[in-house]
Coordinates of C-alpha atoms and ligand atoms in Angstrom, one line a residue:
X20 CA 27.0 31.9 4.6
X21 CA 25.0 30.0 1.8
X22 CA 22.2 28.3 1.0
X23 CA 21.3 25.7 -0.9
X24 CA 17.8 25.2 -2.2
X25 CA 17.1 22.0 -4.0
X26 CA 14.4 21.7 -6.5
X27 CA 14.0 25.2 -8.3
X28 CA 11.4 22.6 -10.3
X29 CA 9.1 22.7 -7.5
X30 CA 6.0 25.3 -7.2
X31 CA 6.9 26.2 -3.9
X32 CA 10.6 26.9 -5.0
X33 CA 9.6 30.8 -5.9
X34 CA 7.9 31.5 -2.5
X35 CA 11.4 30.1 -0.7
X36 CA 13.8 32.9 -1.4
X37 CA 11.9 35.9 -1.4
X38 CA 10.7 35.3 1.9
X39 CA 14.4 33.9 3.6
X40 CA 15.8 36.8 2.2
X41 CA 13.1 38.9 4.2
X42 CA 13.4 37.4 7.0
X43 CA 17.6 37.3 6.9
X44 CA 18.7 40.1 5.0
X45 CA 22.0 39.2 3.6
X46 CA 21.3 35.7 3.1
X47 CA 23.0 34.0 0.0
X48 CA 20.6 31.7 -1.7
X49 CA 21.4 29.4 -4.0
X50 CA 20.2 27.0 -6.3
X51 CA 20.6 23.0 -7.1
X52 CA 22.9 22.7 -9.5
X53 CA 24.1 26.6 -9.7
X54 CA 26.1 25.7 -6.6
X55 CA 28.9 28.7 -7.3
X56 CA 31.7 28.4 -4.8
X57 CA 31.0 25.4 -2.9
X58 CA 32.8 26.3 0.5
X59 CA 30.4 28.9 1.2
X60 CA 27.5 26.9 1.9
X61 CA 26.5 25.7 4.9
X62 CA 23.1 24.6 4.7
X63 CA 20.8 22.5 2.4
X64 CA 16.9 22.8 2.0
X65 CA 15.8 19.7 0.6
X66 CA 13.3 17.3 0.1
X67 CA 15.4 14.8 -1.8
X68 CA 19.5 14.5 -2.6
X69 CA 20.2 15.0 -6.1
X70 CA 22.5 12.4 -7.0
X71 CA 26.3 14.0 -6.2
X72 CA 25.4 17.0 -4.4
X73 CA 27.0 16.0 -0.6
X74 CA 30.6 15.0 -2.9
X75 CA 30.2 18.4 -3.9
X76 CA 29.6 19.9 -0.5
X77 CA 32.7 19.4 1.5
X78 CA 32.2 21.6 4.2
X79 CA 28.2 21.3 3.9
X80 CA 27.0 21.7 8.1
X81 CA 23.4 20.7 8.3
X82 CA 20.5 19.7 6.3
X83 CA 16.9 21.0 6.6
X84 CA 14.2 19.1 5.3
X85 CA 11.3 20.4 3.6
X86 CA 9.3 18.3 4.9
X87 CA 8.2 16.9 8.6
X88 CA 8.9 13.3 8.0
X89 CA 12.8 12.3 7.0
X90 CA 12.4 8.3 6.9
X91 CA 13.7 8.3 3.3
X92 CA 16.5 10.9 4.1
X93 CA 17.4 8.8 7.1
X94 CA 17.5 5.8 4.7
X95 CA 19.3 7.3 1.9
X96 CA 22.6 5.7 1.7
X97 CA 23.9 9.0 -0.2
X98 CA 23.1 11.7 2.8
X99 CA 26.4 11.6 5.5
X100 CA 25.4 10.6 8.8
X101 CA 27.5 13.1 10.2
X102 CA 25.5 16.2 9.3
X103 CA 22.6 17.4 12.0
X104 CA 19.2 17.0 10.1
X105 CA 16.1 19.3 11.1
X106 CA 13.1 18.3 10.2
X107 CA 10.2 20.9 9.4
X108 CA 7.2 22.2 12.0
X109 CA 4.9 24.3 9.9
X110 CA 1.8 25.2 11.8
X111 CA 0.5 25.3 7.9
X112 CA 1.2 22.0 7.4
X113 CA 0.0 21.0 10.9
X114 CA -3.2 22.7 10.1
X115 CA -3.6 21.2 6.9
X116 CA -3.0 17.6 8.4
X117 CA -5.6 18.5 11.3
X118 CA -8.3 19.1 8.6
X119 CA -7.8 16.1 6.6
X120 CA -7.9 14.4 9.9
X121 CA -11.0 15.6 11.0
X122 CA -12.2 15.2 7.3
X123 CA -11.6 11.8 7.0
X124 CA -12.8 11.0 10.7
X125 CA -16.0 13.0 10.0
X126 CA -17.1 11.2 6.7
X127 CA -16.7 7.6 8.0
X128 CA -18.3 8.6 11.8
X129 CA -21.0 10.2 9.1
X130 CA -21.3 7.1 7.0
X131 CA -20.6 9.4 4.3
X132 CA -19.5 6.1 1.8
X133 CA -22.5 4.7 2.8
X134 CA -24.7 7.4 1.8
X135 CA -22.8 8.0 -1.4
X136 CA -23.1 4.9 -2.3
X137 CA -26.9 4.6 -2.2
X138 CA -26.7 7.9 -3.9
X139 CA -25.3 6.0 -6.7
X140 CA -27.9 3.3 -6.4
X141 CA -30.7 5.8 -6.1
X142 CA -31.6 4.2 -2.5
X143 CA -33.2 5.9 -0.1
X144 CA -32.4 5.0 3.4
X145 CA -31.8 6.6 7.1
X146 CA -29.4 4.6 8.9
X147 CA -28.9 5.0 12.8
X148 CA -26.2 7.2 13.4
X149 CA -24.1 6.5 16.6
X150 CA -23.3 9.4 18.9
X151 CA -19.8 10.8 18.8
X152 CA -19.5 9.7 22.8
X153 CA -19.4 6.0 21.4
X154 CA -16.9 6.4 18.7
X155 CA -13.6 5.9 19.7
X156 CA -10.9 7.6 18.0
X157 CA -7.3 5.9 18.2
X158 CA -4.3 8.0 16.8
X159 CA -1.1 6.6 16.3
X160 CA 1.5 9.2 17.0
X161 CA 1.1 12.1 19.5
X162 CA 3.6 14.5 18.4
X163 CA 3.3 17.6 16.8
X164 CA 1.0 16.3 13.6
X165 CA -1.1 13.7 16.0
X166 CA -1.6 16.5 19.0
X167 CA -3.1 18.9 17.0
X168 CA -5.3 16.5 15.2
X169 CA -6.8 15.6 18.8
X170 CA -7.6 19.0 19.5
X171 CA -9.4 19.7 17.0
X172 CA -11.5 16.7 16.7
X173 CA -12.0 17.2 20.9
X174 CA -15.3 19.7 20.2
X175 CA -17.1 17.0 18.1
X176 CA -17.1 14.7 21.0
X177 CA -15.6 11.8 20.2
X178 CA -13.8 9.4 22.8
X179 CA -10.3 10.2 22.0
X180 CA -7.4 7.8 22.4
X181 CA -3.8 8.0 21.7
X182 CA -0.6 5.8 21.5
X183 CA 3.4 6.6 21.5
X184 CA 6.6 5.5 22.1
X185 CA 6.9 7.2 25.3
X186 CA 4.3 7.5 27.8
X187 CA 2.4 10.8 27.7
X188 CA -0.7 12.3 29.7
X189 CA -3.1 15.1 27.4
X190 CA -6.1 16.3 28.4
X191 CA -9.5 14.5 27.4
X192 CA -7.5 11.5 26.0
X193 CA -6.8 8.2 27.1
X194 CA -3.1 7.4 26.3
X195 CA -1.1 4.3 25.7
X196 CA 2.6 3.6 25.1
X197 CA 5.0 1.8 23.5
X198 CA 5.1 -2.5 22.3
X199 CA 2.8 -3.1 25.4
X200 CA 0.1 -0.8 24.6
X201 CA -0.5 -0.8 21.4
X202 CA -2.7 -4.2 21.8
X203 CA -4.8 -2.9 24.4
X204 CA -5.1 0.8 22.0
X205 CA -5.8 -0.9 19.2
X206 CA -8.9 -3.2 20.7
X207 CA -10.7 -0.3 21.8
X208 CA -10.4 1.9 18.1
X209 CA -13.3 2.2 16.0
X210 CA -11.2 4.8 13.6
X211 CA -7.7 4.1 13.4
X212 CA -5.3 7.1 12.6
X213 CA -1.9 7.1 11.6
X214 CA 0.5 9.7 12.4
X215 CA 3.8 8.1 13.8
X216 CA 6.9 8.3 11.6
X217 CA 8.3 5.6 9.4
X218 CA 11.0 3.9 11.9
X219 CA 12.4 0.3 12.0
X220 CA 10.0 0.1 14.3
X221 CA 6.8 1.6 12.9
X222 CA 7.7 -0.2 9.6
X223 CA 4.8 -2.5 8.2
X224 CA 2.7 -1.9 11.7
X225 CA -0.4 -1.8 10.2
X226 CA -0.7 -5.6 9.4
X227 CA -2.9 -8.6 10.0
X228 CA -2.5 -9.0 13.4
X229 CA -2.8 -5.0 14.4
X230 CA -5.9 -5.3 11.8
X231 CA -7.5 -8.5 13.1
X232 CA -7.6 -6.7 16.9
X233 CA -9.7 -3.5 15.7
X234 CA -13.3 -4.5 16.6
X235 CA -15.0 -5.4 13.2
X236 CA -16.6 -2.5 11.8
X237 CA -13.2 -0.3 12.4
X238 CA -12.0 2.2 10.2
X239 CA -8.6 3.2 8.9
X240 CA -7.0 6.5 8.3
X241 CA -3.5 6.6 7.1
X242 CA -1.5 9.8 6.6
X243 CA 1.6 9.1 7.6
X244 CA 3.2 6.8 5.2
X245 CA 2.7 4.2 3.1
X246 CA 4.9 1.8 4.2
X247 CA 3.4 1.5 7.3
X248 CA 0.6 -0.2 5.7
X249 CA 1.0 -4.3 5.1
X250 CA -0.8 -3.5 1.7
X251 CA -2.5 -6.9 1.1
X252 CA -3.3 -7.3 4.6
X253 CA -5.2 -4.1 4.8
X254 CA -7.3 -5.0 1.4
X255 CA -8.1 -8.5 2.8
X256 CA -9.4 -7.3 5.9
X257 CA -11.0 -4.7 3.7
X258 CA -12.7 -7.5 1.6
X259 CA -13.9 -9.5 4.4
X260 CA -15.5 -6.3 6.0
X261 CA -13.9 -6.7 8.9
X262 CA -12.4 -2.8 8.4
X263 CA -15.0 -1.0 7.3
X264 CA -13.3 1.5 5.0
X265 CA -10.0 3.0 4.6
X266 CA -9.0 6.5 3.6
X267 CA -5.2 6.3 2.5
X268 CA -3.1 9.3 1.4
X269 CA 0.0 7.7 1.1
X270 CA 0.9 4.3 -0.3
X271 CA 4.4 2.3 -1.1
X272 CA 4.7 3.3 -4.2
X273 CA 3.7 7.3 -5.6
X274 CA 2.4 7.8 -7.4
X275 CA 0.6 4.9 -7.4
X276 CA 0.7 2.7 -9.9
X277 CA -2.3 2.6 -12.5
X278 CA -3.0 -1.3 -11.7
X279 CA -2.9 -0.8 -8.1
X280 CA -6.0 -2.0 -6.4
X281 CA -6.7 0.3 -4.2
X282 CA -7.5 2.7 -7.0
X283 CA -10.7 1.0 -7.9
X284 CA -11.6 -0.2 -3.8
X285 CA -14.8 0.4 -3.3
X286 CA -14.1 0.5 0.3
X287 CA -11.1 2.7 -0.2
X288 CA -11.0 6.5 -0.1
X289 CA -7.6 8.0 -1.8
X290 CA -5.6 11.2 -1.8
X291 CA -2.6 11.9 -3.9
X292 CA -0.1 12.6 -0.5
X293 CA -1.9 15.7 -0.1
X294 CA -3.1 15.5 3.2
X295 CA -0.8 18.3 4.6
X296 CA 1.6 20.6 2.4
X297 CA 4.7 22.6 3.2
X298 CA 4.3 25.8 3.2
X299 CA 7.3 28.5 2.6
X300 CA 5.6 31.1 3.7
X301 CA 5.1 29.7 7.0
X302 CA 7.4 27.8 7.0
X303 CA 10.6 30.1 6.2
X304 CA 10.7 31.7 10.0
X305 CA 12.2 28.3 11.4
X306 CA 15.0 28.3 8.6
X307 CA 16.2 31.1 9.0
X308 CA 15.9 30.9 13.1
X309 CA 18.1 27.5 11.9
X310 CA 20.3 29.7 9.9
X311 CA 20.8 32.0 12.9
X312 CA 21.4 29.6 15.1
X313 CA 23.8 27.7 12.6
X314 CA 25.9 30.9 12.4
X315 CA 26.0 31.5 16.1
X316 CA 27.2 27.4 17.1
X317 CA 23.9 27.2 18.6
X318 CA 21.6 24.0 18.5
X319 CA 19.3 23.9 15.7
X320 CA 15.7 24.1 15.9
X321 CA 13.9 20.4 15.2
X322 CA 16.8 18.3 15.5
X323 CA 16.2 15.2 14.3
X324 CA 17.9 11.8 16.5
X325 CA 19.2 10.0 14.2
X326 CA 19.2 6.4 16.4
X327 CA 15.9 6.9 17.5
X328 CA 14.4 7.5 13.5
X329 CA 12.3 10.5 13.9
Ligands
NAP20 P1 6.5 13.8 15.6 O1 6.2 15.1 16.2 O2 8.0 13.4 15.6 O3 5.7 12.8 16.4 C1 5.8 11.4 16.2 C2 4.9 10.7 17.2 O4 5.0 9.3 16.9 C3 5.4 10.8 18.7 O5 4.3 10.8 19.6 C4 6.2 9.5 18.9 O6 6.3 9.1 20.2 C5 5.4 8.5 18.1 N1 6.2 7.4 17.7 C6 7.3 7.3 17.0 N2 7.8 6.0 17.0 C7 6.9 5.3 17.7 C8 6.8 3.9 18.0 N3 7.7 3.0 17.6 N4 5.8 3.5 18.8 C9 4.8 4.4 19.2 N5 4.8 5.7 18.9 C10 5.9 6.1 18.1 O7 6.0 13.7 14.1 P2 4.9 14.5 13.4 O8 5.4 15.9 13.0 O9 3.6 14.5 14.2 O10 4.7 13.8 12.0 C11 4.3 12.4 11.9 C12 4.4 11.9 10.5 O11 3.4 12.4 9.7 C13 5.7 12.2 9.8 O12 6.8 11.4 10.2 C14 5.3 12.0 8.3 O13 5.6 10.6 8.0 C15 3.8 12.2 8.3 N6 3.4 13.3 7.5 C16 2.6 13.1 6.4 C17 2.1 14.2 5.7 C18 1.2 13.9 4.5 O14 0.9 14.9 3.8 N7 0.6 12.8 4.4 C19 2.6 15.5 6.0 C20 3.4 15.6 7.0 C21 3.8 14.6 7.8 P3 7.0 9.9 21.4 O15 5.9 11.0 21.7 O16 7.2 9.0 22.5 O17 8.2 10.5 20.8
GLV21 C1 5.1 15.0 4.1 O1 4.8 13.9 3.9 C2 6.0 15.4 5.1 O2 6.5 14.5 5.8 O3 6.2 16.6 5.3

């Protein structure tokens, strides 16, 4: 049984097959295009399709992303809707995203933009700074990315809040669900964080009207992606202070383009879709338990469901 590793371009390409071939001795690696004899792969780590690759793969039996998120899989006409997709849990990634959560959270709860700015100006001035117990952290998205986010910003102090599609109970948080609680959620945010996937649903969520129900003064944190984002809806509530600041790390476009206002925001903090990497090393175990399990006719690991979008 084969596999096919797209992207030998990539730097994590290198760190890939050593460790699958540690961890499942015997394992036939291949790379995009060096296919060799196409029947004998079964499996695809990818990111993104190179254009031809599934025409080539006739008897191709799953895909694993290289990534957590799949929206532009899911979306790419190319990719056959008949093959399972599992998407990627790497508790390196998760950790990552966790510390550019509690980053981002930290500096605007901080008034870190505020300070830097009168650093700039050569201003010296204490402002009061509110007590964690008062700021109200909302995330969007309480899986595996938005969970672990909330437990590690749980020892600063701050009121924690959380919404999802599904109702959900976790400790030291005060949860909301679905179309009919994301007003109430959303009213009672001071620092909005984004972690849901990009759905039909999700799509273009953070508008005016989710925007104009923050309180004034709210903050925005989106790691997600960046189509969640209602771009000039974000920079005019931006402009007329009613969000405070935003710190984006993914946008519509990446990269993104030179002209693109957010750039030069001064309200806006930006990150290159960095927030939370793959990593092989840790992330290689769950391929080749998928590999495993592949082989045996068992269900794979991280399945994604394909009607629901994530
Ligand atoms: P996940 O485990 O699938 O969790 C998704 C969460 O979002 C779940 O709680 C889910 O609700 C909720 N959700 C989905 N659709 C919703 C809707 N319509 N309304 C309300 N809640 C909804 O995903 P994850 O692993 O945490 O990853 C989240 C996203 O992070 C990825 O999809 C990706 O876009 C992004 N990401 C970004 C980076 C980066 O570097 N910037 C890195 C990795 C991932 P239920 O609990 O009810 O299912
Ligand atoms: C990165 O954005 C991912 O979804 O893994």
């Amino acid at each position: 049984m084969a596999l096919l590793i797209v992207s030998r371009e990539h730097p994590s390409a290198d760190v890939w097959a050593p460790e699958l071939r540690r961890l499942a001795p015997g394992i036939d690696i291949r790379y995009w295009p060096d296919i060799g004899d196409p029947a004998a792969i079964a499996a695809v780590l990818m990111w993104q399709a190179p254009d031809g690759m599934f025409e080539r793969l006739p008897q191709l039996r799953a895909i694993f992303a290289t990534g957590a998120g799949v929206d532009a899989i899911l979306r790419d006409p190319r990719v056959p809707a008949r093959l399972p997709l599992a998407r990627l849990i790497d508790p390196s990634m998760t950790a990552e995203m966790s510390e550019h959560v509690v980053l981002q959270v930290l500096r605007f709860h901080r008034q870190e933009p505020v300070y830097a700015a009168q650093q700039r100006a050569r201003v010296w001035q204490v402002h009061a700074q509110p007590h964690p117990q008062s700021r109200r952290v909302g995330m969007m998205g309480l899986g595996e990315l938005g969970q672990d986010a909330l437990r590690k910003l749980a020892p600063f102090g701050f009121a924690l809040r959380g919404w999802s599609r599904s109702p959900r109970q976790l400790p030291g948080v005060a949860c909301f669900a679905g179309a009919a609680g994301l007003g109430p959620f959303v009213e009672g945010t001071d620092i909005l964080v984004n972690l849901v996937p990009l759905t039909a649903e999700t799509e273009g969520i953070i508008d005016a009207k989710l925007l104009a129900r923050l309180p004034a003064g709210a903050f925005v944190v989106n790691c997600a992606r960046g189509r969640h984002v209602v771009d000039a809806d974000l920079l005019a509530a931006l402009d007329s202070g009613h969000v405070a600041g935003a710190a984006l790390d993914v946008f519509h476009q990446e990269p993104l383009p030179a002209d693109h206002p957010y750039w030069s925001h001064p309200k806006v903090i930006m990150t290159p879709h960095s927030a939370a990497l793959t990593n092989p090393l840790t992330a290689a175990p769950q391929i080749a338990e998928n590999l495993r399990r592949l082989a045996d006719g068992r269900p794979l690991l991280n399945l994604v469901d394909r009607a629901r979008g994530y």
